[in-house]
XYZ file of C-alpha atoms in Angstrom:
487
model
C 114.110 -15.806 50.919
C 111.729 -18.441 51.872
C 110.352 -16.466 55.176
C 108.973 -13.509 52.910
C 106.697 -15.966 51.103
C 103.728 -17.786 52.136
C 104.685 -21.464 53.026
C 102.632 -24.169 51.600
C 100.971 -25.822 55.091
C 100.055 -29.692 54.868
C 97.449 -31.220 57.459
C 96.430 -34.983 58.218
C 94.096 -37.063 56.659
C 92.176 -38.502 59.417
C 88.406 -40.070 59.142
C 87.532 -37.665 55.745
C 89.067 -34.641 57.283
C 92.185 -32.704 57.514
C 92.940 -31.785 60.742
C 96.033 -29.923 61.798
C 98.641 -30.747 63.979
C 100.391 -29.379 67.121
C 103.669 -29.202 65.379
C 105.716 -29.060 62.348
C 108.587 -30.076 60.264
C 110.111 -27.651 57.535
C 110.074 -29.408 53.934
C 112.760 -28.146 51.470
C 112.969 -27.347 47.742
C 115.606 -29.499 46.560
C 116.344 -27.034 43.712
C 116.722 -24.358 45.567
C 117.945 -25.406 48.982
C 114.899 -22.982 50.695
C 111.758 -24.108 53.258
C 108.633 -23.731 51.085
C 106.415 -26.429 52.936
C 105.946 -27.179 56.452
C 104.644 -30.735 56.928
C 102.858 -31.930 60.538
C 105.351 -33.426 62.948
C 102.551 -36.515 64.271
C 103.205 -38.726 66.673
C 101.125 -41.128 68.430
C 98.165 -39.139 69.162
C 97.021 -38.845 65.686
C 98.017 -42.055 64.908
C 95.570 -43.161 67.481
C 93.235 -41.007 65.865
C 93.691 -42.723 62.717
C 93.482 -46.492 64.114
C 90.020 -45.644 65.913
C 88.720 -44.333 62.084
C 89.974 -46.803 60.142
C 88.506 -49.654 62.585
C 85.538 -47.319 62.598
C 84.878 -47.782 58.689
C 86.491 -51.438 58.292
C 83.426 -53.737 59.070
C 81.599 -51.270 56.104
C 84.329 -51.563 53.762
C 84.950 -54.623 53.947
C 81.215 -55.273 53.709
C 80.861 -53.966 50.332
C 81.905 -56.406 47.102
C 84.538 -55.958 44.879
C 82.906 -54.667 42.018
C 81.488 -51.193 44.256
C 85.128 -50.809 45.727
C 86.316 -51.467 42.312
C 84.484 -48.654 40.722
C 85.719 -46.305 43.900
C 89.418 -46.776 42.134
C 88.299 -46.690 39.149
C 86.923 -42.629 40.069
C 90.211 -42.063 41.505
C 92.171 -43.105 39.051
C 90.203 -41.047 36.826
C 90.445 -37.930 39.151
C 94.137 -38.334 39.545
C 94.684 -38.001 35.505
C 92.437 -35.060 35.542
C 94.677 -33.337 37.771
C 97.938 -35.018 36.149
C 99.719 -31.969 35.028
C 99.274 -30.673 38.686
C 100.525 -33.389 40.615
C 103.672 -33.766 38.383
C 104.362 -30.272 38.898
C 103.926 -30.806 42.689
C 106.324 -33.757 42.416
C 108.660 -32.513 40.746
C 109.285 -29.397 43.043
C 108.854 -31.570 46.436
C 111.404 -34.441 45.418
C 113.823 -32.480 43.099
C 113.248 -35.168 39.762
C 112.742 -33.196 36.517
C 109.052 -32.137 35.339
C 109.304 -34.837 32.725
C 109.679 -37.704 34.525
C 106.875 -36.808 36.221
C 104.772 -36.184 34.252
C 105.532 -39.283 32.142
C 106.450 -41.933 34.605
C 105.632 -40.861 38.533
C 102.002 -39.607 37.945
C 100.943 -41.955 34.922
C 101.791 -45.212 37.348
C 99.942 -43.864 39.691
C 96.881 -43.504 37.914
C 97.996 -47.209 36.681
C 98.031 -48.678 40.093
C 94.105 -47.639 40.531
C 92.854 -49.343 37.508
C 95.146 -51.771 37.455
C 93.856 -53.145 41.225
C 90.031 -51.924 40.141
C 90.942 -54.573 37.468
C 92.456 -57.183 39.227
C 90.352 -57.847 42.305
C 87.409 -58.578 39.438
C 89.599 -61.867 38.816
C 90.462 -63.401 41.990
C 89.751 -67.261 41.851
C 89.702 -69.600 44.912
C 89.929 -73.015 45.610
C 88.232 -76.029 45.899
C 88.859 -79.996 45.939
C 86.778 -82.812 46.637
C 87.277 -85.958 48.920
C 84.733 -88.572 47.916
C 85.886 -90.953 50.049
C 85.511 -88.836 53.315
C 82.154 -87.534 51.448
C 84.052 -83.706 52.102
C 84.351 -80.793 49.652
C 87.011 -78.336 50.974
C 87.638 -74.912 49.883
C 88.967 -71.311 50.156
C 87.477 -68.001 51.066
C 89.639 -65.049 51.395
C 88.798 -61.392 53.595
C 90.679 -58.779 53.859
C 93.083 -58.269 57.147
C 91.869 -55.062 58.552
C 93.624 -52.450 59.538
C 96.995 -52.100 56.819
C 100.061 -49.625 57.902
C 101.431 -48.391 54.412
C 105.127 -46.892 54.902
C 106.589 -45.254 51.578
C 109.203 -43.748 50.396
C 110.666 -40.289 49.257
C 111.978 -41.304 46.065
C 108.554 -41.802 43.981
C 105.967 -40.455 46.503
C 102.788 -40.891 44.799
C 104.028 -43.739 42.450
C 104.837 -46.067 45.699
C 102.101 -44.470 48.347
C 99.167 -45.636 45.604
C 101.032 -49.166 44.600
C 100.537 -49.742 48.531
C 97.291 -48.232 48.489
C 95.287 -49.337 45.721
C 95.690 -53.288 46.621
C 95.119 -52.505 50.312
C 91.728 -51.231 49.972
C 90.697 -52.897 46.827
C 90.665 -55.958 48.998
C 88.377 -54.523 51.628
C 91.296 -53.244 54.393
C 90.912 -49.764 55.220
C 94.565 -48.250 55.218
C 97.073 -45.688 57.840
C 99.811 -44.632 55.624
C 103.023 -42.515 56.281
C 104.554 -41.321 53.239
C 108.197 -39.825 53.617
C 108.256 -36.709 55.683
C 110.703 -35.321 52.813
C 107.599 -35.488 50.123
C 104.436 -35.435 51.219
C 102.562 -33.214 48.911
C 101.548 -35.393 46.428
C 99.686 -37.446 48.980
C 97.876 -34.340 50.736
C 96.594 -33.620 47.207
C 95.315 -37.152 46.659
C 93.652 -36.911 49.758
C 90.955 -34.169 48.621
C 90.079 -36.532 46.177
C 89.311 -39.331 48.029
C 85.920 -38.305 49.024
C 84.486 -37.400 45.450
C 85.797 -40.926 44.165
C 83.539 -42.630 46.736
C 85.899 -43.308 49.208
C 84.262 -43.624 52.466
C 85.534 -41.576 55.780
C 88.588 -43.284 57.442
C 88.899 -45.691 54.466
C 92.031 -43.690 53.452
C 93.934 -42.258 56.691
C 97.286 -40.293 55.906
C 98.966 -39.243 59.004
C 102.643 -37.209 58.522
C 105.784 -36.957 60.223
C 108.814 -38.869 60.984
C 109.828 -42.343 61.046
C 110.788 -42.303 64.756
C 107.592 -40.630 65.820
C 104.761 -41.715 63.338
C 106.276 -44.509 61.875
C 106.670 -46.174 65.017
C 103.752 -45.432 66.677
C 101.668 -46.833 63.645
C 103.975 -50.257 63.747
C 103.996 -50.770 66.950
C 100.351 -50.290 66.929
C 98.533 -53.699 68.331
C 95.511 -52.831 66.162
C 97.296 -52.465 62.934
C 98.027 -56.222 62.281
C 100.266 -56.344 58.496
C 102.733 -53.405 57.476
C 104.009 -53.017 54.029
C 107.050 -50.818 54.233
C 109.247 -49.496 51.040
C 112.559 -48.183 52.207
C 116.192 -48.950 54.090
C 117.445 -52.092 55.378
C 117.760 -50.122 59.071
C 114.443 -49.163 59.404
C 113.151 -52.657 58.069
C 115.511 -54.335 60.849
C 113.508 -51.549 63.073
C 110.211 -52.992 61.986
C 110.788 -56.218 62.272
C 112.164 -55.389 66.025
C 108.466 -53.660 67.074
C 106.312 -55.954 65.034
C 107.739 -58.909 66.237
C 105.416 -59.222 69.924
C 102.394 -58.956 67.520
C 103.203 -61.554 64.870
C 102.435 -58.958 62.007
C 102.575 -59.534 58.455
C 104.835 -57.759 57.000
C 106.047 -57.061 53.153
C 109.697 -54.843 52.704
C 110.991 -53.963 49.931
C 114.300 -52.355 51.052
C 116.575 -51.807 47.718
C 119.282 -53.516 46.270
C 122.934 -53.286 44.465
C 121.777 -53.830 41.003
C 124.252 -55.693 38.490
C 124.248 -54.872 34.472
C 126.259 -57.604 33.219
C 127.328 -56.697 29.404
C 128.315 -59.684 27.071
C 130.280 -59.224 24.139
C 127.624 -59.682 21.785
C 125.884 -56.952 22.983
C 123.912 -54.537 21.171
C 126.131 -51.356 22.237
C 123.710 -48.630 20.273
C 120.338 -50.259 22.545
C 122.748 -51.145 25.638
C 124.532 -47.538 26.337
C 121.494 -45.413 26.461
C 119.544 -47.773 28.123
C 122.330 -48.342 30.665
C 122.673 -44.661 31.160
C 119.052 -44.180 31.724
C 118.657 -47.092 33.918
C 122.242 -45.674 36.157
C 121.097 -42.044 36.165
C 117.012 -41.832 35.877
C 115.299 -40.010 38.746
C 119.263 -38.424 40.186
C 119.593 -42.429 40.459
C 117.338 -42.598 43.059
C 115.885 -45.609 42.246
C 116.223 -48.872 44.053
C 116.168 -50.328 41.064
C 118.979 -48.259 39.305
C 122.189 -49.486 37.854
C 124.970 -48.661 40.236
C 127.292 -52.043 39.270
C 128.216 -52.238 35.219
C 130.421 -55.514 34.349
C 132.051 -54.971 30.958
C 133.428 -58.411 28.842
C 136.969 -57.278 28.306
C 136.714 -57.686 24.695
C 134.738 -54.853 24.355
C 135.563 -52.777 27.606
C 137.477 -49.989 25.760
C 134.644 -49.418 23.626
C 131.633 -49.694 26.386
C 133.594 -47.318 28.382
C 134.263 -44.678 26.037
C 130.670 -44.439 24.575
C 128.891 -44.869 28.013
C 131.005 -41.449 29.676
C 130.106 -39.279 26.351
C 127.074 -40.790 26.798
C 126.885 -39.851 30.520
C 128.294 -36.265 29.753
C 125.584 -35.765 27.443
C 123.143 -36.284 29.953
C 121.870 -32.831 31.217
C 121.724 -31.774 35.193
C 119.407 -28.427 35.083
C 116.523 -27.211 37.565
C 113.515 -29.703 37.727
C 111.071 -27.621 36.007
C 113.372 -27.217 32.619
C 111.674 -29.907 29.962
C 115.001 -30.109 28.644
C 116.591 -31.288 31.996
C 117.526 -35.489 31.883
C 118.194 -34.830 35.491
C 117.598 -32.944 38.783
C 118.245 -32.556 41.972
C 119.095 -34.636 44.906
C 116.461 -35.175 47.597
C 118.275 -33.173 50.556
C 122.163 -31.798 51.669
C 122.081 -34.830 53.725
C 121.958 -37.082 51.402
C 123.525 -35.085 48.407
C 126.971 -35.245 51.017
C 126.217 -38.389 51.857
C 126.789 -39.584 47.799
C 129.394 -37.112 47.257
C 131.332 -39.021 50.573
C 131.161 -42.273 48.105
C 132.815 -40.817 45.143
C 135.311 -39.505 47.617
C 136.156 -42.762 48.976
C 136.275 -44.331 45.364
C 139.347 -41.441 44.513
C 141.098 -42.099 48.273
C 141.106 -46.059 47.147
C 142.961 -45.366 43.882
C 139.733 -45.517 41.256
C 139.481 -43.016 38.508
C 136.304 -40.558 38.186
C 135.734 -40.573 34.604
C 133.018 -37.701 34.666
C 131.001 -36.116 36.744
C 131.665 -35.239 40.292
C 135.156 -33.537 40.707
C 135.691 -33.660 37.165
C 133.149 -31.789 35.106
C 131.793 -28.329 35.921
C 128.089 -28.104 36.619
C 126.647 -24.711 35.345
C 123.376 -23.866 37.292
C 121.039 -20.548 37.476
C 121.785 -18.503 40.111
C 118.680 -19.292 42.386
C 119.663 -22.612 42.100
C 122.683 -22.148 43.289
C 122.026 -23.731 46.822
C 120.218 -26.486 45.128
C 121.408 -30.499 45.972
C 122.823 -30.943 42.345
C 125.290 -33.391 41.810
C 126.361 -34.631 38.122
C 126.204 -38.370 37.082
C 129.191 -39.569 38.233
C 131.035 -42.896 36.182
C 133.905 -44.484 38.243
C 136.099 -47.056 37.101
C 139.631 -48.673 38.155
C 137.662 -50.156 41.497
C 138.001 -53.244 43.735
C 134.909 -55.268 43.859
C 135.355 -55.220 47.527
C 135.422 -51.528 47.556
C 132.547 -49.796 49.589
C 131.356 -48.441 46.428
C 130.342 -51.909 45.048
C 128.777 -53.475 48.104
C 126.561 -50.056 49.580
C 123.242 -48.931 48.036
C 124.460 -45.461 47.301
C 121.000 -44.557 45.893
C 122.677 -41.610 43.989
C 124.062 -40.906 40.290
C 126.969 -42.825 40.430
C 127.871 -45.808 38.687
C 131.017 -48.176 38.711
C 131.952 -49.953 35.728
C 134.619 -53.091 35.650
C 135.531 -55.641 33.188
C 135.099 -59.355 32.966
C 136.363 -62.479 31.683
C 134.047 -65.247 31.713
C 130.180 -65.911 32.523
C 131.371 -68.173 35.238
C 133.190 -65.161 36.606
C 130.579 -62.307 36.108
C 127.750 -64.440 37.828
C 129.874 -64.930 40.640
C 130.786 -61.485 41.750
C 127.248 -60.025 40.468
C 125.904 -62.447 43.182
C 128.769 -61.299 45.717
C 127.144 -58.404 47.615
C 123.898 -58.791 50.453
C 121.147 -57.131 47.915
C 119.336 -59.245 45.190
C 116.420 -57.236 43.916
C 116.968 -56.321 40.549
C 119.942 -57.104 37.317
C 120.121 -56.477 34.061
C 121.612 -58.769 30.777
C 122.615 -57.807 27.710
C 123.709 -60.429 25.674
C 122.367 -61.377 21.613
C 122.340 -65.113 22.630
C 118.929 -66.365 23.881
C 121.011 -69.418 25.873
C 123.068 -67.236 27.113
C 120.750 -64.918 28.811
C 118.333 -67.226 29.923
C 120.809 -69.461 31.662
C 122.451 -66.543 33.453
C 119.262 -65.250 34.360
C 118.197 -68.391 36.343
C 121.884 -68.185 38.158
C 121.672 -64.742 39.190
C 120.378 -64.265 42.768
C 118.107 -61.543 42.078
C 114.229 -61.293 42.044
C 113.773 -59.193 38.789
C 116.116 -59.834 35.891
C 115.841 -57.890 32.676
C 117.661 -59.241 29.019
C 118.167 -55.950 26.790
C 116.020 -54.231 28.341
C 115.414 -51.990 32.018
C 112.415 -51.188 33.429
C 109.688 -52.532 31.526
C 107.132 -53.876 34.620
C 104.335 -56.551 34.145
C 102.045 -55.440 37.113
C 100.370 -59.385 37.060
C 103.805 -60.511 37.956
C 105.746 -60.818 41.445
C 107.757 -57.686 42.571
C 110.839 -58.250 44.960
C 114.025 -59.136 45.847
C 116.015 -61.569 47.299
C 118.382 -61.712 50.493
C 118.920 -58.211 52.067
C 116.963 -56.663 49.383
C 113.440 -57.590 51.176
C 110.561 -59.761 52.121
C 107.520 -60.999 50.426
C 106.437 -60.023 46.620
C 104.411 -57.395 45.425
C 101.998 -57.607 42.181
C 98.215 -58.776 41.382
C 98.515 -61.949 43.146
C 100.782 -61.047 45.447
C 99.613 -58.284 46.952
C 96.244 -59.657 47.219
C 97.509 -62.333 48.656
C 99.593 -60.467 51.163
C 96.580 -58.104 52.006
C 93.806 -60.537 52.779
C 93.347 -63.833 55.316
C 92.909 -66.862 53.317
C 90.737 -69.456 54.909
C 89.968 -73.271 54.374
C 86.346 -74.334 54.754
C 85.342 -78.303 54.646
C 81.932 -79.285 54.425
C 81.228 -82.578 54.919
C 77.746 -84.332 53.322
C-alpha cells in the first residue's frame, strides 16, 4: 500500500526558494490507482507571496536585453535535455501516458519551447513610417507587461507549463504559474533548475494547488494584469468572470471537437494509422485528438474495417512498458466520466465496435486499480448525439459516413469547438478549398500533428481566444507602443 512507502512531497517555488505549505492535496498514480505524491494545497497567501517576488524582480528582468535573457533559456533548455530521461520517467508515472511518449514527444517539446523562444525574441522587428508632410516619423517600441499568470493543464504538464513559460519571460515578464494540481512534478523538477540556468529569484514563481483556491486567487489578482490559461470552457467562462473588473489580457485555449474528414481518394495505408494515432495518442487526451471521423460512403466499409483492427492492435499496458501504445487515464473521475459517454452512445442505439464493453483488457495485477480504459471506436451514431458535440477528451472515437463535400463541411462545422481538423484527400483542390471552409484554426491535409512553432496556434468559436506562436505570443506578452517624433 501507498501509506507503507515514503510519499514523494512537492513544495512552492516562490522568489528562488521552495517553501512548504500549510496543507496538502494527495496526487495519484494513474497506473496503479495509489497516493504516491502529496502536492501543497495554496491559496491566496502564497500567491501573495509570489506577486510581491515577481514585482520584486520585474523592473531587473525586464531591464536586461534579449540576447542575456536569451542565453538564460538557452541554459535551461540545455539542463532540461540533460535530465530528459528523468523527467519523462516522472511524467509518465504522474499523468499515466506511456514512457515513450514521453520521452519522445512531452520532454523533447519542452526543451523545444526554450530554444525555440531564446531564438525568436533575437528577431523581433518593429515599426516605423514617415509623414513628410507633418515633418513626423512615427514608430513602435514594445515592453513586456509585467506580472504574467500561466494556468496549464494536466494533460502535457511540462510540454504546456514551458510553451507558456518560455515566451513569458523571454520577453522580459517575470511569470506566477499554476500547473494542474493532478501533475505537478515535472514542474517542481524544472524549478531546481532555474537558478543554475541564470534565472534570477522570483523570475520563475510556481505556486500549487487547486483551481478554486490558487487559480483564483492568482486571476483575480489586481497586480497580475494578462493570464494565459490552457484548459475547459468552464473555467475559461470563470476567468473571464474575475478578470473582467481589471481589463486583463487574456489568451485561452480551451479544446475543441476535432473533425477528420476522409475523401475517397484517400491514401487508406498513410490515413488509418495516422488516424488511429491522432484518435488514441496520449489515452486521447489531447485537445487536439480525433474524436469525429467522417467516412465518404464509397469507401466506408473498407475505412471501418481496417481502422478497428487497426484500433485493436493498439496496445493498453502500464506506462512504463516501451511496448505500451497507450496508458492510463488521468484519474477515476475522469476515467467514469469517459466510460459514461460510451454508455450513452449504446443507450442511443450506436454500436461499440471495440474497445470498451467489447474487448477484454488484460492488465498486471498491481495495476489492477489502475484508470485503464481501451480505445473505444463507435459507429451507427446521430450527429446530434452527445457523443459528437462534447469534448470527451478520452479514447473514444465516432466514425460516420458521408455523401458529398458540401455535406461533410457542413456538419464538421456543426458543433461549438473549432480548434483543430484533419483532411485526407489526394486532390490538392480539393483539400485546399475545404480547408479554407472549415471553421477551425489548425487544419492538417494527410497529415496530424506536425506543428510550425513560427505560426499562430488556436482555435475558433468555443475552442478559445487569442493565438499562440513566435509572433503571437510575443505579441500577446508585451505592450506595444506608438512613439511620434516630430522635427
Amino acid at each position: 500500500m501507498a501509506g507503507t512507502r515514503a510519499l514523494l512531497m512537492l513544495e512552492n517555488f516562490i522568489d528562488g526558494k521552495f517553501l512548504p505549505c500549510a496543507s496538502y492535496i494527495d496526487s495519484y498514480d494513474p497506473s496503479t490507482g495509489e497516493v504516491y505524491c502529496r502536492v501543497p494545497d495554496s491559496g491566496k497567501e502564497e500567491v501573495d507571496a509570489a506577486v510581491a517576488a515577481a514585482r520584486a524582480a520585474f523592473p531587473g528582468w525586464a531591464a536586461r536585453g534579449p540576447q542575456e535573457r536569451s542565453r538564460a533559456l538557452q541554459r535551461l533548455a540545455d539542463l532540461l535535455e540533460e535530465a530528459l530521461e528523468e523527467l519523462a520517467r516522472a511524467e509518465s508515472r504522474d499523468q499515466g501516458k506511456t514512457i515513450t511518449l514521453a520521452r519522445t514527444m512531452d520532454i523533447p517539446r519542452a526543451v523545444q519551447n526554450f530554444r525555440f523562444f531564446a531564438s525568436s525574441i533575437l528577431h523581433h522587428t518593429s515599426e516605423c513610417t514617415q509623414m513628410d508632410h507633418a515633418g513626423c516619423l512615427h514608430y513602435t517600441v514594445r515592453a513586456p507587461v509585467g506580472i504574467a499568470g500561466l494556468i496549464s493543464p494536466w494533460n502535457l504538464p511540462l510540454y504546456l507549463l514551458t510553451w507558456k513559460i518560455a515566451p513569458a519571460i523571454a520577453a522580459g515578464n517575470t511569470v506566477i504559474a499554476k500547473p494542474s494540481e493532478l501533475t505537478s512534478v515535472t514542474a517542481w523538477m524544472m524549478c531546481k533548475l532555474l537558478g543554475k540556468a541564470g534565472v534570477p529569484p522570483g523570475v520563475v514563481n510556481i505556486v500549487f494547488g487547486t483551481g478554486p483556491r490558487v487559480g483564483e486567487a492568482l486571476v483575480s489578482h489586481p497586480e497580475v494584469p494578462l493570464i494565459s490559461f490552457t484548459g475547459s470552457q468552464p473555467t475559461a467562462e470563470r476567468i473571464m468572470q474575475l478578470s473582467a473588473p481589471h481589463c486583463k489580457k487574456l489568451s485561452l485555449e480551451l479544446g475543441g471537437k476535432n473533425p477528420a474528414i476522409i475523401f475517397e481518394d484517400a491514401n487508406l495505408e498513410e490515413c488509418v494509422p495516422t488516424t488511429v494515432r491522432s484518435s488514441f495518442a496520449n489515452q486521447g487526451e489531447i485537445c487536439l485528438s480525433t474524436s469525429r471521423i467522417f467516412v465518404q460512403k464509397s469507401i466506408y466499409s473498407e475505412f471501418l474495417k481496417k481502422f478497428v483492427e487497426a484500433t485493436r492492435m493498439w496496445k493498453v499496458g502500464i506506462p512504463s512498458d516501451p511496448s505500451a501504445s497507450m496508458g492510463a487515464l488521468i484519474s477515476k473521475a475522469h476515467l467514469e466520466k469517459v466510460r459514461r459517454y460510451v454508455k450513452i452512445a449504446r443507450t442511443e442505439g450506436a454500436r461499440i465496435l471495440c474497445g470498451e464493453g467489447v474487448d477484454q483488457l488484460s492488465l498486471p495485477p498491481g495495476n489492477q486499480g489502475g484508470y485503464f480504459m481501451l480505445p473505444t471506436v463507435i459507429t451507427d451514431i446521430k450527429d446530434d448525439s452527445c457523443c459528437m458535440k462534447e469534448e470527451i477528451f478520452g479514447p473514444v472515437t465516432c466514425v460516420v459516413p458521408f455523401d458529398t463535400e458540401e455535406e461533410v463541411i457542413k456538419r464538421a462545422n456543426s458543433v461549438k469547438y473549432g480548434l483543430a481538423a484533419t483532411v485526407w484527400s489526394s486532390s490538392v483542390g480539393r483539400v485546399h478549398r475545404v480547408a479554407k471552409k472549415l471553421q477551425s484554426g489548425l487544419v492538417w491535409t494527410n497529415c496530424w500533428l506536425i506543428r510550425e512553432l513560427n505560426l499562430p496556434f488556436g482555435g475558433m468559436k468555443s475552442s478559445g481566444l487569442g493565438r499562440e506562436g513566435a509572433k503571437d505570443s510575443y505579441d500577446f506578452f508585451t505592450e506595444i507602443k506608438t512613439i511620434t517624433i516630430k522635427h
